[in-house]
Amino acid sequence: MHQPPPARRPRRAIWISAAAAFALLLGGAGFAAWKLEWLSGNGGSVSFGKAPATDASASAAPDAGKASPGAPSPSATPSGDPDVLLPTGPRSDFKQTAKLDDGTVIAKARLAGAKSGFEGDVWVWTPKEYGEAKYEKSAFPVLIALPGGNGFPSNYWSDRSLGLQKAISEGVQAGTSLPFIVIMPVLNPDAKYYYDGADIPGQPKMGTWIAEDVPAFTKANFRTYKSRDGWAFMGSSSGAFVGMKTVLQYPERFKAVIASGGEIVPDSPLWKGHQAEMDANNPEKLAKKLIDGNGPEVYINFQIGTKESGRERMTRFQQSFGKGPVKMTIRDIQNGEHNGWHYVRGMKEGSLEWISKVLKAPQPATG
């Protein structure tokens, strides 16, 4: 397995070791885990939300555990906000992978990326508000959650034990978070290398996968916003780099990012011999280009634990590029370390509220 130079991104090894220990723990409780899976309904088909009444597929009133085929008919138009985009279809085949205490589920689908040519898994979660009648024609903001470590073959944000989805639900109840749709794609095409979430020449087009195929998949299956006001990233470690880079690269599509334990510059060994392409994926150069072009505005919220390294890199980046259209903040997580549990704590302590003020909220039906 490729190990990046220790001075640049040593923390990936921490995630790999933690994942290995977690796998061994699960193996030791194999039968109990299988029984729990069976009782929870994991593996069963899932549909999210309710198809509009004008959709022919809705007339059969499918059960919540059944996938609802087809997409809404063109006549099923949202009311009010012209920025609302109903699911475009075709709908994906979702299978439950986890169930939360509030009854919401995390599910997985296989996505064959039309633009990138890469095929991989994507996990999704919608808040309970998404299924409520008053929101059935409302768009919801999207948070694309990217993992650190290998980011393959799974996305650790789909593990309910990290508490990301619960933090959002609790934030909605407290009035400090929007009810985000959370999209959790695989980040890399294999566990051998790290691809910087970019289209490195001669390699799988992971930049196109993240920036085009994953959003297209989301629009096909969920009620989303047409504008960038409903689109953001969150990520940790290497996933934080990809989220920040993608927002700076495509500010017309994405508006904000929560970047935790952040990496600042591309450093995949696969960039060797491709300096120009690497520069085109360098947040420092992308931020400067955005500043020189006077926008559009993007919002970057760094999170960093006080027990991990990297604060100096974030500070230098903010001092150099946190100006003009590049709005930047740094949140220190007291006694925080380089792991997802502490980054979720930082989100609960303020980052979810920060990003919720930047993005667009769903508008319930009136009357």
CSV table of C-alpha atoms in Angstrom, one decimal:
chain,number,residue,atom,x,y,z
A,1,MET,CA,0.0,0.0,0.0
A,2,HIS,CA,1.3,3.4,-0.9
A,3,GLN,CA,2.3,5.5,2.1
A,4,PRO,CA,2.6,9.3,1.4
A,5,PRO,CA,5.7,11.1,2.7
A,6,PRO,CA,5.3,11.4,6.5
A,7,ALA,CA,5.9,15.2,6.5
A,8,ARG,CA,3.0,15.8,4.1
A,9,ARG,CA,0.0,13.6,5.1
A,10,PRO,CA,1.0,11.1,7.8
A,11,ARG,CA,-2.5,11.2,9.3
A,12,ARG,CA,-3.9,8.9,6.7
A,13,ALA,CA,-2.2,6.0,8.4
A,14,ILE,CA,-4.1,6.8,11.5
A,15,TRP,CA,-7.4,6.3,9.7
A,16,ILE,CA,-6.2,3.1,8.1
A,17,SER,CA,-5.1,1.6,11.4
A,18,ALA,CA,-8.4,2.6,13.0
A,19,ALA,CA,-10.4,1.0,10.2
A,20,ALA,CA,-8.4,-2.2,10.5
A,21,ALA,CA,-9.1,-2.4,14.2
A,22,PHE,CA,-12.8,-1.7,13.6
A,23,ALA,CA,-13.0,-4.5,11.1
A,24,LEU,CA,-11.4,-7.0,13.5
A,25,LEU,CA,-13.8,-5.9,16.2
A,26,LEU,CA,-16.7,-6.6,13.8
A,27,GLY,CA,-15.2,-10.0,12.8
A,28,GLY,CA,-15.1,-11.0,16.5
A,29,ALA,CA,-18.8,-10.4,16.8
A,30,GLY,CA,-19.8,-11.8,13.4
A,31,PHE,CA,-23.0,-13.7,14.4
A,32,ALA,CA,-24.3,-10.9,16.6
A,33,ALA,CA,-23.7,-8.3,13.8
A,34,TRP,CA,-25.4,-10.5,11.3
A,35,LYS,CA,-28.4,-10.9,13.5
A,36,LEU,CA,-28.6,-7.2,14.1
A,37,GLU,CA,-28.4,-6.5,10.4
A,38,TRP,CA,-31.2,-8.9,9.7
A,39,LEU,CA,-33.4,-7.4,12.4
A,40,SER,CA,-32.7,-3.8,11.3
A,41,GLY,CA,-33.8,-4.4,7.8
A,42,ASN,CA,-30.4,-3.7,6.3
A,43,GLY,CA,-30.2,-4.9,2.7
A,44,GLY,CA,-33.8,-4.1,2.0
A,45,SER,CA,-35.0,-1.7,-0.7
A,46,VAL,CA,-35.5,1.9,0.2
A,47,SER,CA,-37.2,4.9,-1.4
A,48,PHE,CA,-36.7,8.4,-0.2
A,49,GLY,CA,-39.6,10.8,0.1
A,50,LYS,CA,-42.9,10.7,-1.7
A,51,ALA,CA,-43.3,11.1,-5.4
A,52,PRO,CA,-45.6,14.0,-6.4
A,53,ALA,CA,-49.2,13.0,-6.9
A,54,THR,CA,-49.1,13.7,-10.6
A,55,ASP,CA,-46.4,11.0,-11.1
A,56,ALA,CA,-48.1,7.9,-12.5
A,57,SER,CA,-45.8,5.8,-10.3
A,58,ALA,CA,-47.2,7.4,-7.2
A,59,SER,CA,-50.7,6.2,-7.8
A,60,ALA,CA,-49.8,2.7,-6.5
A,61,ALA,CA,-48.8,4.3,-3.2
A,62,PRO,CA,-45.6,2.3,-2.8
A,63,ASP,CA,-44.5,1.2,0.7
A,64,ALA,CA,-41.6,3.0,2.3
A,65,GLY,CA,-39.6,-0.2,2.0
A,66,LYS,CA,-40.0,-0.4,-1.8
A,67,ALA,CA,-38.2,1.5,-4.4
A,68,SER,CA,-40.4,3.8,-6.3
A,69,PRO,CA,-39.6,3.5,-10.0
A,70,GLY,CA,-39.5,6.3,-12.5
A,71,ALA,CA,-39.2,10.0,-12.2
A,72,PRO,CA,-41.8,12.7,-11.7
A,73,SER,CA,-43.7,13.6,-14.9
A,74,PRO,CA,-43.0,17.1,-16.4
A,75,SER,CA,-46.4,18.3,-15.1
A,76,ALA,CA,-45.3,17.7,-11.5
A,77,THR,CA,-44.0,21.2,-11.0
A,78,PRO,CA,-42.9,22.6,-7.6
A,79,SER,CA,-44.8,25.5,-6.2
A,80,GLY,CA,-43.3,28.8,-5.4
A,81,ASP,CA,-39.6,28.9,-5.7
A,82,PRO,CA,-38.4,28.5,-9.4
A,83,ASP,CA,-35.0,27.3,-8.0
A,84,VAL,CA,-36.6,24.0,-6.9
A,85,LEU,CA,-35.6,21.0,-9.0
A,86,LEU,CA,-37.7,17.8,-8.6
A,87,PRO,CA,-36.0,14.5,-9.2
A,88,THR,CA,-35.0,14.1,-12.8
A,89,GLY,CA,-34.6,10.4,-12.8
A,90,PRO,CA,-33.9,7.6,-13.5
A,91,ARG,CA,-34.2,6.6,-9.9
A,92,SER,CA,-31.4,4.4,-8.4
A,93,ASP,CA,-31.8,1.1,-6.6
A,94,PHE,CA,-31.1,1.9,-2.9
A,95,LYS,CA,-30.4,-0.7,-0.3
A,96,GLN,CA,-30.5,0.1,3.4
A,97,THR,CA,-27.1,-0.1,5.2
A,98,ALA,CA,-28.0,1.4,8.6
A,99,LYS,CA,-31.0,2.7,10.5
A,100,LEU,CA,-30.9,5.6,13.0
A,101,ASP,CA,-32.8,5.9,16.2
A,102,ASP,CA,-35.2,8.5,14.7
A,103,GLY,CA,-36.3,6.0,12.0
A,104,THR,CA,-34.3,7.6,9.2
A,105,VAL,CA,-32.0,5.3,7.2
A,106,ILE,CA,-28.7,5.4,5.4
A,107,ALA,CA,-28.8,3.5,2.1
A,108,LYS,CA,-26.4,2.6,-0.7
A,109,ALA,CA,-26.6,2.6,-4.5
A,110,ARG,CA,-24.2,1.8,-7.3
A,111,LEU,CA,-23.4,4.7,-9.6
A,112,ALA,CA,-21.9,4.2,-13.1
A,113,GLY,CA,-20.6,7.7,-13.7
A,114,ALA,CA,-21.7,8.9,-17.2
A,115,LYS,CA,-19.1,11.7,-17.4
A,116,SER,CA,-16.2,10.1,-15.6
A,117,GLY,CA,-16.6,6.5,-16.7
A,118,PHE,CA,-15.9,5.4,-13.1
A,119,GLU,CA,-18.4,3.1,-11.2
A,120,GLY,CA,-18.6,3.2,-7.5
A,121,ASP,CA,-20.8,3.1,-4.4
A,122,VAL,CA,-22.7,6.1,-3.0
A,123,TRP,CA,-24.4,6.2,0.4
A,124,VAL,CA,-27.2,8.7,1.1
A,125,TRP,CA,-29.3,9.9,4.0
A,126,THR,CA,-32.2,12.2,4.2
A,127,PRO,CA,-33.6,13.9,7.3
A,128,LYS,CA,-37.1,13.0,8.5
A,129,GLU,CA,-38.3,16.4,7.2
A,130,TYR,CA,-37.7,15.2,3.6
A,131,GLY,CA,-40.6,12.8,3.9
A,132,GLU,CA,-43.0,15.2,5.5
A,133,ALA,CA,-46.1,16.2,3.5
A,134,LYS,CA,-45.4,20.0,3.9
A,135,TYR,CA,-42.0,19.6,2.2
A,136,GLU,CA,-43.0,17.1,-0.6
A,137,LYS,CA,-42.5,19.8,-3.3
A,138,SER,CA,-39.6,21.5,-1.5
A,139,ALA,CA,-35.9,21.4,-2.4
A,140,PHE,CA,-33.4,20.5,0.3
A,141,PRO,CA,-29.7,21.6,0.6
A,142,VAL,CA,-27.1,19.0,-0.2
A,143,LEU,CA,-24.0,18.2,1.8
A,144,ILE,CA,-21.5,16.0,0.0
A,145,ALA,CA,-19.5,14.3,2.7
A,146,LEU,CA,-16.0,13.1,1.8
A,147,PRO,CA,-13.8,10.7,3.9
A,148,GLY,CA,-10.2,10.8,4.7
A,149,GLY,CA,-7.9,7.7,4.5
A,150,ASN,CA,-8.3,5.5,1.5
A,151,GLY,CA,-11.8,6.5,0.8
A,152,PHE,CA,-12.3,3.1,-0.8
A,153,PRO,CA,-14.2,0.8,-0.9
A,154,SER,CA,-16.4,2.6,1.6
A,155,ASN,CA,-17.1,6.1,2.9
A,156,TYR,CA,-16.8,6.1,6.7
A,157,TRP,CA,-19.4,8.9,7.0
A,158,SER,CA,-22.0,6.3,6.2
A,159,ASP,CA,-21.2,4.6,9.6
A,160,ARG,CA,-23.8,5.8,12.0
A,161,SER,CA,-21.3,5.5,14.9
A,162,LEU,CA,-19.6,8.8,13.8
A,163,GLY,CA,-22.8,10.6,14.5
A,164,LEU,CA,-22.9,13.0,11.4
A,165,GLN,CA,-26.5,12.3,10.6
A,166,LYS,CA,-27.6,12.5,14.2
A,167,ALA,CA,-25.8,15.8,14.6
A,168,ILE,CA,-27.8,17.2,11.7
A,169,SER,CA,-31.1,15.9,13.1
A,170,GLU,CA,-30.4,17.4,16.5
A,171,GLY,CA,-29.3,20.6,14.9
A,172,VAL,CA,-32.6,20.8,13.0
A,173,GLN,CA,-34.5,20.4,16.3
A,174,ALA,CA,-32.4,23.0,18.0
A,175,GLY,CA,-32.7,25.4,15.1
A,176,THR,CA,-29.0,25.5,14.4
A,177,SER,CA,-28.8,23.3,11.3
A,178,LEU,CA,-30.7,23.0,8.0
A,179,PRO,CA,-32.1,19.5,7.2
A,180,PHE,CA,-29.4,18.5,4.8
A,181,ILE,CA,-29.5,15.6,2.3
A,182,VAL,CA,-26.1,13.9,2.9
A,183,ILE,CA,-24.4,12.3,0.0
A,184,MET,CA,-21.4,10.0,0.7
A,185,PRO,CA,-19.5,8.8,-2.4
A,186,VAL,CA,-16.4,6.7,-2.5
A,187,LEU,CA,-13.4,9.1,-2.9
A,188,ASN,CA,-10.8,7.0,-4.6
A,189,PRO,CA,-11.0,4.2,-7.2
A,190,ASP,CA,-8.8,1.8,-5.2
A,191,ALA,CA,-6.9,1.6,-1.9
A,192,LYS,CA,-3.4,1.7,-3.5
A,193,TYR,CA,-3.1,5.5,-4.2
A,194,TYR,CA,-4.7,8.8,-3.4
A,195,TYR,CA,-6.0,10.6,-6.4
A,196,ASP,CA,-6.6,14.1,-5.0
A,197,GLY,CA,-10.2,14.1,-6.2
A,198,ALA,CA,-8.9,15.1,-9.6
A,199,ASP,CA,-8.6,14.0,-13.2
A,200,ILE,CA,-5.0,13.0,-13.2
A,201,PRO,CA,-3.8,12.2,-16.7
A,202,GLY,CA,-4.0,8.4,-17.4
A,203,GLN,CA,-5.9,7.7,-14.2
A,204,PRO,CA,-9.7,7.3,-13.3
A,205,LYS,CA,-11.4,10.7,-13.5
A,206,MET,CA,-12.2,11.2,-9.9
A,207,GLY,CA,-12.5,14.9,-10.2
A,208,THR,CA,-15.3,14.5,-12.7
A,209,TRP,CA,-16.8,11.8,-10.5
A,210,ILE,CA,-17.0,14.1,-7.5
A,211,ALA,CA,-17.9,17.4,-9.3
A,212,GLU,CA,-20.3,16.0,-12.0
A,213,ASP,CA,-21.5,12.4,-11.6
A,214,VAL,CA,-22.3,12.6,-7.9
A,215,PRO,CA,-24.3,15.8,-8.2
A,216,ALA,CA,-26.1,14.4,-11.3
A,217,PHE,CA,-27.0,11.2,-9.3
A,218,THR,CA,-28.3,13.4,-6.5
A,219,LYS,CA,-30.5,15.5,-8.8
A,220,ALA,CA,-31.8,12.3,-10.4
A,221,ASN,CA,-33.0,10.9,-7.1
A,222,PHE,CA,-33.8,13.9,-4.8
A,223,ARG,CA,-35.5,17.3,-4.7
A,224,THR,CA,-32.6,19.7,-4.9
A,225,TYR,CA,-31.9,23.3,-5.8
A,226,LYS,CA,-30.9,24.3,-9.3
A,227,SER,CA,-28.5,27.0,-8.0
A,228,ARG,CA,-25.3,26.6,-6.0
A,229,ASP,CA,-27.1,28.0,-3.0
A,230,GLY,CA,-28.1,24.5,-2.1
A,231,TRP,CA,-24.8,22.7,-2.6
A,232,ALA,CA,-21.9,22.3,-0.3
A,233,PHE,CA,-19.2,19.8,0.9
A,234,MET,CA,-17.8,18.6,4.2
A,235,GLY,CA,-14.8,16.4,4.6
A,236,SER,CA,-12.0,15.4,6.8
A,237,SER,CA,-8.3,15.1,6.1
A,238,SER,CA,-7.8,14.2,2.4
A,239,GLY,CA,-11.6,14.5,1.9
A,240,ALA,CA,-11.4,18.1,3.3
A,241,PHE,CA,-8.8,18.9,0.6
A,242,VAL,CA,-11.1,17.6,-2.2
A,243,GLY,CA,-14.1,19.4,-0.9
A,244,MET,CA,-12.3,22.7,-0.6
A,245,LYS,CA,-10.5,22.2,-4.0
A,246,THR,CA,-13.8,21.4,-5.7
A,247,VAL,CA,-15.6,24.5,-4.3
A,248,LEU,CA,-12.8,26.7,-5.5
A,249,GLN,CA,-12.6,25.0,-8.8
A,250,TYR,CA,-16.4,25.2,-9.5
A,251,PRO,CA,-17.7,28.2,-7.6
A,252,GLU,CA,-20.7,28.4,-10.0
A,253,ARG,CA,-21.8,24.9,-8.8
A,254,PHE,CA,-20.9,24.8,-5.1
A,255,LYS,CA,-21.0,27.5,-2.5
A,256,ALA,CA,-19.3,26.3,0.7
A,257,VAL,CA,-17.2,23.7,2.5
A,258,ILE,CA,-16.5,22.5,6.0
A,259,ALA,CA,-12.9,21.3,5.7
A,260,SER,CA,-11.6,19.4,8.8
A,261,GLY,CA,-8.0,18.5,9.6
A,262,GLY,CA,-7.3,20.2,6.4
A,263,GLU,CA,-4.8,19.5,3.7
A,264,ILE,CA,-4.0,22.5,1.5
A,265,VAL,CA,-2.1,21.4,-1.6
A,266,PRO,CA,-2.3,18.3,-4.0
A,267,ASP,CA,0.3,15.7,-3.2
A,268,SER,CA,-0.6,12.5,-5.0
A,269,PRO,CA,2.4,10.6,-6.4
A,270,LEU,CA,0.5,10.2,-9.6
A,271,TRP,CA,0.9,13.9,-10.5
A,272,LYS,CA,4.6,13.2,-11.4
A,273,GLY,CA,5.2,14.6,-14.9
A,274,HIS,CA,1.9,16.6,-14.9
A,275,GLN,CA,2.7,19.9,-13.3
A,276,ALA,CA,0.2,22.0,-15.2
A,277,GLU,CA,-2.7,19.7,-14.4
A,278,MET,CA,-1.6,19.6,-10.7
A,279,ASP,CA,-1.5,23.4,-10.6
A,280,ALA,CA,-5.1,23.4,-12.0
A,281,ASN,CA,-6.1,21.4,-8.9
A,282,ASN,CA,-4.1,23.5,-6.3
A,283,PRO,CA,-6.4,25.4,-3.9
A,284,GLU,CA,-3.7,28.1,-3.6
A,285,LYS,CA,-3.8,28.8,-7.3
A,286,LEU,CA,-7.5,28.4,-7.6
A,287,ALA,CA,-8.2,30.8,-4.7
A,288,LYS,CA,-5.9,33.4,-6.3
A,289,LYS,CA,-7.7,33.1,-9.6
A,290,LEU,CA,-11.0,33.6,-7.9
A,291,ILE,CA,-9.7,36.6,-6.1
A,292,ASP,CA,-8.3,38.1,-9.3
A,293,GLY,CA,-11.6,37.5,-11.1
A,294,ASN,CA,-13.6,39.0,-8.2
A,295,GLY,CA,-15.8,36.1,-7.5
A,296,PRO,CA,-18.2,34.5,-7.2
A,297,GLU,CA,-18.1,34.3,-3.4
A,298,VAL,CA,-17.2,31.0,-1.8
A,299,TYR,CA,-17.2,30.1,1.9
A,300,ILE,CA,-14.6,27.9,3.6
A,301,ASN,CA,-14.8,26.9,7.2
A,302,PHE,CA,-11.7,25.1,8.4
A,303,GLN,CA,-11.9,22.8,11.5
A,304,ILE,CA,-8.8,21.7,13.4
A,305,GLY,CA,-8.3,19.9,16.7
A,306,THR,CA,-6.0,21.5,19.2
A,307,LYS,CA,-4.3,18.2,19.7
A,308,GLU,CA,-3.4,17.8,16.0
A,309,SER,CA,-1.0,19.5,13.7
A,310,GLY,CA,-1.9,21.6,10.7
A,311,ARG,CA,-3.2,24.8,12.2
A,312,GLU,CA,-0.2,26.7,10.8
A,313,ARG,CA,-1.0,25.6,7.3
A,314,MET,CA,-4.6,26.8,7.6
A,315,THR,CA,-3.5,30.1,9.1
A,316,ARG,CA,-1.1,30.8,6.3
A,317,PHE,CA,-3.7,29.9,3.7
A,318,GLN,CA,-6.2,32.2,5.3
A,319,GLN,CA,-3.8,35.1,5.6
A,320,SER,CA,-2.8,34.7,1.9
A,321,PHE,CA,-6.2,33.9,0.3
A,322,GLY,CA,-9.0,34.7,2.8
A,323,LYS,CA,-9.9,37.9,1.1
A,324,GLY,CA,-12.3,39.4,-1.5
A,325,PRO,CA,-14.7,36.6,-2.6
A,326,VAL,CA,-13.0,33.9,-0.6
A,327,LYS,CA,-14.6,34.0,2.8
A,328,MET,CA,-12.7,31.9,5.3
A,329,THR,CA,-12.9,31.0,9.0
A,330,ILE,CA,-11.0,28.6,11.2
A,331,ARG,CA,-12.7,26.7,14.1
A,332,ASP,CA,-10.5,25.3,16.8
A,333,ILE,CA,-11.9,22.1,18.4
A,334,GLN,CA,-10.7,22.1,22.0
A,335,ASN,CA,-8.8,18.8,22.8
A,336,GLY,CA,-9.8,17.6,19.4
A,337,GLU,CA,-7.7,15.0,17.6
A,338,HIS,CA,-7.6,13.9,13.9
A,339,ASN,CA,-10.7,11.8,13.8
A,340,GLY,CA,-14.3,12.0,12.6
A,341,TRP,CA,-15.9,11.9,16.1
A,342,HIS,CA,-14.1,15.1,17.0
A,343,TYR,CA,-14.9,16.8,13.7
A,344,VAL,CA,-18.6,16.0,14.2
A,345,ARG,CA,-18.3,17.6,17.6
A,346,GLY,CA,-16.9,20.7,16.0
A,347,MET,CA,-19.8,20.7,13.6
A,348,LYS,CA,-22.2,20.5,16.5
A,349,GLU,CA,-20.4,23.3,18.3
A,350,GLY,CA,-20.7,25.8,15.5
A,351,SER,CA,-19.8,24.7,12.0
A,352,LEU,CA,-23.2,23.3,11.1
A,353,GLU,CA,-24.8,26.6,12.2
A,354,TRP,CA,-22.2,28.4,10.1
A,355,ILE,CA,-22.9,26.5,6.9
A,356,SER,CA,-26.6,26.6,7.5
A,357,LYS,CA,-26.5,30.4,7.3
A,358,VAL,CA,-24.7,30.2,4.0
A,359,LEU,CA,-27.0,27.8,2.2
A,360,LYS,CA,-30.7,27.8,1.3
A,361,ALA,CA,-33.3,26.3,3.5
A,362,PRO,CA,-36.3,24.2,2.3
A,363,GLN,CA,-39.5,26.1,2.2
A,364,PRO,CA,-42.6,24.3,3.5
A,365,ALA,CA,-45.9,24.6,1.7
A,366,THR,CA,-48.2,27.2,3.0
A,367,GLY,CA,-51.9,27.2,3.5
